Each structure stands twice: as structure tokens, then as C-alpha cells.
mmCIF file of C-alpha atoms and ligand atoms in Angstrom:
data_model
loop_
_atom_site.group_PDB
_atom_site.id
_atom_site.type_symbol
_atom_site.label_atom_id
_atom_site.label_comp_id
_atom_site.label_asym_id
_atom_site.label_seq_id
_atom_site.Cartn_x
_atom_site.Cartn_y
_atom_site.Cartn_z
ATOM 1 C CA MET A 76 -0.299 -19.738 23.332
ATOM 2 C CA ARG A 77 2.909 -20.862 23.951
ATOM 3 C CA ASP A 78 1.437 -23.827 25.853
ATOM 4 C CA PHE A 79 -0.674 -25.330 23.095
ATOM 5 C CA LEU A 80 1.941 -25.094 20.240
ATOM 6 C CA PRO A 81 4.830 -27.272 19.564
ATOM 7 C CA GLU A 82 8.558 -26.133 19.584
ATOM 8 C CA GLY A 83 9.332 -24.019 16.802
ATOM 9 C CA TRP A 84 5.436 -23.217 15.730
ATOM 10 C CA GLY A 85 3.767 -19.863 16.335
ATOM 11 C CA VAL A 86 1.139 -17.921 14.710
ATOM 12 C CA GLN A 87 2.220 -15.107 11.967
ATOM 13 C CA GLY A 88 1.621 -11.923 14.261
ATOM 14 C CA GLU A 89 4.132 -12.955 16.474
ATOM 15 C CA ARG A 90 6.254 -11.153 13.586
ATOM 16 C CA GLY A 91 6.258 -8.419 11.379
ATOM 17 C CA ILE A 92 3.607 -9.023 8.201
ATOM 18 C CA ALA A 93 3.881 -6.336 5.021
ATOM 19 C CA PHE A 94 0.274 -5.494 4.132
ATOM 20 C CA VAL A 95 0.120 -3.621 0.895
ATOM 21 C CA VAL A 96 -3.065 -1.795 -0.329
ATOM 22 C CA THR A 97 -3.675 -0.950 -4.051
ATOM 23 C CA GLY A 98 -6.338 0.313 -6.111
ATOM 24 C CA PRO A 99 -7.015 2.711 -9.070
ATOM 25 C CA SER A 100 -6.934 6.298 -8.528
ATOM 26 C CA GLY A 101 -10.298 7.166 -6.561
ATOM 27 C CA ALA A 102 -10.749 3.829 -4.783
ATOM 28 C CA GLY A 103 -9.880 5.853 -1.850
ATOM 29 C CA LYS A 104 -6.609 4.266 -0.949
ATOM 30 C CA SER A 105 -5.612 7.326 1.537
ATOM 31 C CA SER A 106 -8.718 7.681 3.546
ATOM 32 C CA VAL A 107 -8.586 4.050 4.148
ATOM 33 C CA ILE A 108 -4.936 3.832 4.957
ATOM 34 C CA SER A 109 -4.926 7.020 7.251
ATOM 35 C CA GLU A 110 -8.104 5.535 9.411
ATOM 36 C CA LEU A 111 -6.539 2.312 9.478
ATOM 37 C CA LEU A 112 -3.334 3.713 10.943
ATOM 38 C CA ARG A 113 -5.028 5.671 13.643
ATOM 39 C CA ARG A 114 -7.003 2.567 14.662
ATOM 40 C CA ASP A 115 -4.121 0.150 14.750
ATOM 41 C CA LYS A 116 -1.028 1.346 16.653
ATOM 42 C CA ARG A 117 0.982 -2.307 15.466
ATOM 43 C CA LEU A 118 0.656 -0.548 11.841
ATOM 44 C CA THR A 119 3.179 1.373 10.395
ATOM 45 C CA PHE A 120 3.461 3.733 7.270
ATOM 46 C CA SER A 121 5.551 2.599 4.603
ATOM 47 C CA VAL A 122 6.453 6.309 3.165
ATOM 48 C CA SER A 123 7.561 6.511 0.030
ATOM 49 C CA ALA A 124 9.771 8.777 -2.256
ATOM 50 C CA THR A 125 8.380 10.745 -4.705
ATOM 51 C CA THR A 126 9.288 13.567 -7.693
ATOM 52 C CA ARG A 127 5.966 14.598 -7.943
ATOM 53 C CA PRO A 128 5.152 17.934 -6.070
ATOM 54 C CA LYS A 129 3.522 18.505 -2.866
ATOM 55 C CA ARG A 130 -0.114 19.127 -2.712
ATOM 56 C CA PRO A 131 -0.839 21.607 -0.121
ATOM 57 C CA ASP A 132 -2.449 19.374 2.733
ATOM 58 C CA GLU A 133 0.723 16.491 2.442
ATOM 59 C CA VAL A 134 3.809 16.967 4.597
ATOM 60 C CA HIS A 135 7.216 15.707 3.849
ATOM 61 C CA GLY A 136 8.299 12.682 5.622
ATOM 62 C CA ARG A 137 4.683 11.949 6.549
ATOM 63 C CA ASP A 138 2.902 11.280 3.046
ATOM 64 C CA TYR A 139 5.722 11.296 1.021
ATOM 65 C CA TYR A 140 9.322 12.022 0.827
ATOM 66 C CA PHE A 141 9.357 14.953 -1.744
ATOM 67 C CA LEU A 142 12.677 14.579 -3.853
ATOM 68 C CA SER A 143 14.193 16.176 -7.179
ATOM 69 C CA GLU A 144 14.812 13.787 -9.715
ATOM 70 C CA GLU A 145 18.422 14.304 -8.853
ATOM 71 C CA GLU A 146 17.968 12.941 -4.962
ATOM 72 C CA PHE A 147 15.875 9.984 -6.366
ATOM 73 C CA GLU A 148 18.471 9.127 -8.755
ATOM 74 C CA ARG A 149 20.691 8.775 -5.867
ATOM 75 C CA LEU A 150 18.488 6.676 -3.843
ATOM 76 C CA LEU A 151 17.792 4.538 -6.994
ATOM 77 C CA SER A 152 21.383 3.855 -7.620
ATOM 78 C CA ALA A 153 22.292 3.282 -4.132
ATOM 79 C CA GLY A 154 20.253 0.453 -4.400
ATOM 80 C CA GLU A 155 18.039 1.769 -1.404
ATOM 81 C CA LEU A 156 14.943 1.266 -3.091
ATOM 82 C CA LEU A 157 12.805 -2.082 -2.765
ATOM 83 C CA GLU A 158 11.002 -0.936 -5.743
ATOM 84 C CA TRP A 159 10.002 2.267 -7.985
ATOM 85 C CA THR A 160 7.998 3.209 -10.940
ATOM 86 C CA VAL A 161 6.771 5.929 -13.229
ATOM 87 C CA TYR A 162 3.306 7.134 -12.434
ATOM 88 C CA GLN A 163 2.072 9.782 -14.317
ATOM 89 C CA GLY A 164 5.568 11.205 -15.275
ATOM 90 C CA HIS A 165 6.405 11.175 -11.951
ATOM 91 C CA ARG A 166 8.882 8.631 -10.047
ATOM 92 C CA TYR A 167 7.489 6.865 -6.652
ATOM 93 C CA GLY A 168 9.751 4.296 -4.898
ATOM 94 C CA THR A 169 9.374 2.508 -1.885
ATOM 95 C CA PRO A 170 13.039 3.052 0.497
ATOM 96 C CA LYS A 171 14.179 -0.377 1.378
ATOM 97 C CA ARG A 172 15.878 0.043 4.789
ATOM 98 C CA GLU A 173 12.895 1.396 6.712
ATOM 99 C CA VAL A 174 10.457 -1.144 5.722
ATOM 100 C CA VAL A 175 13.099 -3.760 6.344
ATOM 101 C CA ASP A 176 14.114 -2.422 9.734
ATOM 102 C CA ARG A 177 10.590 -2.221 10.887
ATOM 103 C CA LEU A 178 9.635 -5.706 9.953
ATOM 104 C CA ALA A 179 13.360 -6.865 11.777
ATOM 105 C CA GLN A 180 11.743 -5.379 14.801
ATOM 106 C CA GLY A 181 8.353 -7.090 14.694
ATOM 107 C CA LYS A 182 6.087 -4.325 13.314
ATOM 108 C CA ASP A 183 3.651 -4.511 10.762
ATOM 109 C CA VAL A 184 4.455 -2.563 7.731
ATOM 110 C CA LEU A 185 1.588 -0.847 5.579
ATOM 111 C CA LEU A 186 2.399 0.107 1.877
ATOM 112 C CA ASN A 187 0.453 2.269 -0.684
ATOM 113 C CA VAL A 188 1.650 1.775 -4.206
ATOM 114 C CA GLU A 189 -0.253 1.142 -7.403
ATOM 115 C CA VAL A 190 -0.266 -2.327 -9.031
ATOM 116 C CA ARG A 191 3.285 -2.973 -10.405
ATOM 117 C CA GLY A 192 4.646 -1.882 -7.168
ATOM 118 C CA ALA A 193 2.645 -4.161 -4.736
ATOM 119 C CA LEU A 194 3.513 -7.290 -7.301
ATOM 120 C CA ALA A 195 7.420 -6.410 -7.287
ATOM 121 C CA ILE A 196 7.007 -5.940 -3.145
ATOM 122 C CA ALA A 197 5.290 -9.525 -3.382
ATOM 123 C CA GLY A 198 8.189 -10.935 -5.320
ATOM 124 C CA ALA A 199 11.093 -8.804 -3.231
ATOM 125 C CA GLY A 200 12.430 -11.526 -1.210
ATOM 126 C CA LEU A 201 10.847 -9.697 2.122
ATOM 127 C CA PRO A 202 11.474 -12.161 4.922
ATOM 128 C CA CYS A 203 8.113 -11.834 5.935
ATOM 129 C CA PRO A 204 4.633 -12.534 4.604
ATOM 130 C CA VAL A 205 3.329 -9.795 1.926
ATOM 131 C CA VAL A 206 -0.498 -9.606 1.870
ATOM 132 C CA LEU A 207 -1.890 -7.460 -1.022
ATOM 133 C CA ILE A 208 -5.295 -6.163 -0.841
ATOM 134 C CA PHE A 209 -7.088 -4.885 -3.985
ATOM 135 C CA LEU A 210 -9.285 -1.589 -3.295
ATOM 136 C CA VAL A 211 -12.178 -0.741 -5.657
ATOM 137 C CA PRO A 212 -14.785 1.915 -5.190
ATOM 138 C CA PRO A 213 -18.208 0.085 -6.123
ATOM 139 C CA SER A 214 -18.706 0.679 -9.515
ATOM 140 C CA TRP A 215 -16.802 2.434 -12.788
ATOM 141 C CA GLU A 216 -19.186 4.867 -12.320
ATOM 142 C CA GLU A 217 -18.579 6.011 -8.952
ATOM 143 C CA LEU A 218 -14.927 5.406 -9.969
ATOM 144 C CA VAL A 219 -15.028 8.880 -12.628
ATOM 145 C CA ARG A 220 -17.443 10.453 -10.058
ATOM 146 C CA ARG A 221 -14.890 10.439 -7.635
ATOM 147 C CA ILE A 222 -11.826 11.284 -9.853
ATOM 148 C CA LYS A 223 -13.988 14.420 -10.886
ATOM 149 C CA ALA A 224 -15.010 15.279 -7.651
ATOM 150 C CA ARG A 225 -11.487 15.782 -6.944
ATOM 151 C CA GLY A 226 -11.741 18.984 -9.251
ATOM 152 C CA THR A 227 -7.812 19.092 -9.773
ATOM 153 C CA GLU A 228 -8.237 17.085 -13.088
ATOM 154 C CA SER A 229 -8.030 18.245 -16.285
ATOM 155 C CA GLU A 230 -10.305 16.258 -19.184
ATOM 156 C CA GLU A 231 -6.480 14.715 -20.362
ATOM 157 C CA ALA A 232 -5.424 13.704 -16.929
ATOM 158 C CA LEU A 233 -8.723 12.554 -16.239
ATOM 159 C CA GLN A 234 -8.837 10.167 -19.386
ATOM 160 C CA GLU A 235 -5.195 8.746 -18.240
ATOM 161 C CA ARG A 236 -5.970 7.751 -14.715
ATOM 162 C CA LEU A 237 -8.936 5.925 -16.165
ATOM 163 C CA THR A 238 -6.759 4.303 -18.814
ATOM 164 C CA ILE A 239 -3.927 3.506 -15.925
ATOM 165 C CA ALA A 240 -7.419 2.078 -13.885
ATOM 166 C CA ARG A 241 -8.281 -0.333 -16.560
ATOM 167 C CA GLU A 242 -5.006 -1.807 -16.785
ATOM 168 C CA GLU A 243 -4.684 -2.170 -13.280
ATOM 169 C CA VAL A 244 -7.838 -4.311 -12.188
ATOM 170 C CA ARG A 245 -6.757 -6.436 -15.127
ATOM 171 C CA HIS A 246 -4.380 -7.719 -12.235
ATOM 172 C CA ILE A 247 -6.711 -8.165 -9.423
ATOM 173 C CA PRO A 248 -6.760 -12.190 -9.570
ATOM 174 C CA GLU A 249 -2.982 -11.643 -8.827
ATOM 175 C CA PHE A 250 -3.965 -10.276 -5.355
ATOM 176 C CA HIS A 251 -5.117 -12.135 -2.430
ATOM 177 C CA TYR A 252 -7.973 -10.111 -1.187
ATOM 178 C CA LEU A 253 -10.887 -7.492 -3.011
ATOM 179 C CA VAL A 254 -12.300 -4.879 -0.534
ATOM 180 C CA VAL A 255 -15.279 -2.739 -2.166
ATOM 181 C CA ASN A 256 -14.955 0.899 -0.704
ATOM 182 C CA ASP A 257 -18.391 1.706 -1.347
ATOM 183 C CA ARG A 258 -18.349 3.217 2.662
ATOM 184 C CA LEU A 259 -15.270 3.880 4.280
ATOM 185 C CA GLU A 260 -16.157 2.308 7.643
ATOM 186 C CA ARG A 261 -17.384 -0.856 5.791
ATOM 187 C CA ALA A 262 -13.951 -0.842 4.062
ATOM 188 C CA VAL A 263 -11.421 -0.315 6.720
ATOM 189 C CA GLU A 264 -13.601 -2.854 8.899
ATOM 190 C CA GLU A 265 -12.686 -5.484 6.326
ATOM 191 C CA ILE A 266 -9.284 -4.424 6.198
ATOM 192 C CA GLN A 267 -8.830 -4.867 9.982
ATOM 193 C CA ALA A 268 -10.466 -8.200 9.775
ATOM 194 C CA ILE A 269 -8.153 -9.396 7.074
ATOM 195 C CA PHE A 270 -5.128 -8.457 9.468
ATOM 196 C CA VAL A 271 -6.780 -10.230 12.211
ATOM 197 C CA ALA A 272 -6.892 -13.158 10.130
ATOM 198 C CA GLU A 273 -3.243 -12.983 8.270
ATOM 199 C CA ARG A 274 -1.904 -12.176 12.121
ATOM 200 C CA ARG A 275 -3.534 -15.569 13.205
ATOM 201 C CA ARG A 276 -1.940 -17.937 10.482
ATOM 202 C CA ILE A 277 -0.299 -20.478 12.105
ATOM 203 C CA THR A 278 3.317 -20.718 11.050
ATOM 204 C CA ARG A 279 6.453 -22.854 11.393
ATOM 205 C CA TRP A 280 9.327 -20.740 11.836
ATOM 206 C CA SER A 281 12.264 -21.581 9.895
ATOM 207 C CA GLU A 282 15.014 -20.559 12.469
HETATM 208 P P1 LIG B 151 -0.371 9.675 -5.688
HETATM 209 O O1 LIG B 151 0.442 11.003 -6.778
HETATM 210 O O2 LIG B 151 -2.259 10.247 -5.758
HETATM 211 O O3 LIG B 151 -0.369 10.277 -4.334
HETATM 212 O O4 LIG B 151 -0.163 8.296 -5.871
HETATM 213 C C1 LIG B 151 -0.169 8.183 -7.313
HETATM 214 C C2 LIG B 151 -0.053 6.428 -7.341
HETATM 215 O O5 LIG B 151 1.346 6.224 -6.946
HETATM 216 C C3 LIG B 151 -1.291 5.810 -6.462
HETATM 217 O O6 LIG B 151 -1.816 4.432 -6.878
HETATM 218 C C4 LIG B 151 -0.074 5.635 -5.430
HETATM 219 O O7 LIG B 151 -0.165 4.225 -4.783
HETATM 220 C C5 LIG B 151 1.649 5.186 -6.267
HETATM 221 N N1 LIG B 151 2.539 5.137 -4.994
HETATM 222 C C6 LIG B 151 2.743 5.784 -4.381
HETATM 223 N N2 LIG B 151 3.931 5.224 -3.392
HETATM 224 C C7 LIG B 151 4.604 4.287 -4.663
HETATM 225 C C8 LIG B 151 5.482 3.676 -4.439
HETATM 226 O O8 LIG B 151 6.506 3.878 -3.483
HETATM 227 N N3 LIG B 151 5.932 2.681 -5.494
HETATM 228 C C9 LIG B 151 4.802 2.640 -6.301
HETATM 229 N N4 LIG B 151 5.169 1.481 -7.244
HETATM 230 N N5 LIG B 151 3.670 3.282 -6.070
HETATM 231 C C10 LIG B 151 3.419 4.493 -5.372
#
């Protein structure tokens, strides 16, 4: 490749890229993300901090850093969060250092955050492209079905998730890509295609 490019030019994949996957609860983000991480060794997952209680199948340090309110507050006031938000009464935030260090090592970082977090990351001045991917289920009906199928939702929590989802999809025009998660395999392949294309973007390095 170097033989063909003028001095100072390259393709984006030579350096790190931040890929943000967002979508309403029930879009299937977690399953899609774990499959992407399994298939693509250049990706590293940005583990968020949260004050929400751990679910039985989750592991501290792999899925989230499960923190107390005080611990979260400490990170926040030390300026160590790239962005943060409150979602259904719990706080969630992206630890800055991990993301910045991995990008500096030329690794791609995959983030699972809700809409406001995605837009905040896009505007956070990271020294890399931030690619915003919005994942949706095939229909509203399917979204309701998937949330109910989790079985953990009370009617009130279900209604709250639907209200949040309605607000979230209004922001789709601010994203770069829209992927429909009808079948997991297909959604994963489409996102992998986005990765290939973004890594092949021709770019001029500023330094
Ligand atoms: P859950 O509690 O179901 O794991 O996540 C609830 C929501 O919080 C999801 O939409 C998830 O994408 C979002 N989320 C997880 N980590 C972060 C984070 O660090 N920042 C923001 N803004 N949202 C997050």
C-alpha cells in the first residue's frame, strides 16, 4: 500500500477507530457486540462504569465496572469519564483513559452506549474517527416482544423502556449507519462490512 500512497497519506485502519453501537433496549446490542468481539481481534470493548446492580450472568471488569455511587462520583469528579448519563435511575459512564490508551495503541474500540452517550462521544474531541452505528429490531412489535421475553420487566419498567426507545429513535438521523437486527448473523455481518469500509477510508494524517 505504501508504494502507492503519497507521503503523509494512509488509510484509517492504520490507526484506531472508535465504533459506537447504540440502539433501544431490545435491539440486541449485547449479543451483536459479543459476536463482533469474538470474530474481530482488532476490536477491544470499552467497559463502562455503572451503578446498576450486576445481573447474574455478568462479570465485573468484563461487562461493566460495577461501582457504588461514591466510587462513580469519584471517577466523575476526577474527570475520568469521557461521558456519562443516567438511565432508568442508574448512572453509566465511559472511562476515558482506557479508550484513549487503546486508540493510541492503534486498536479499534467498540462502545455500547445509549443515544446521548454516543453523541457525546462523537463530540468529545477524540483523536480518531467516531463511527456511530444505530441498531434497531425489525419492528416496534418485535421490540416489545423482545423486552417482554426478558421476563424481568414489570409493566412499569416495560413502559419506561418504550418511552426511552421512542425518544432514542428520533436521533437516528444523527448517526452514520442504521442496521436492522432481524437475524443476529446478518446484523453482525453488516456491521463487519462497516468496519472494513471505515478501515479502508483514505485519509491524510495531520502529523
Ligand atoms: P443495561 O443496563 O441494559 O446494560 O444498559 C442500559 C443502557 O445503558 C444501554 O442502552 C447501554 O447502551 C447504556 N450504557 C451502557 N454503558 C454506558 C455508558 O458508559 N455511557 C452511556 N451513555 N450509556 C451506557
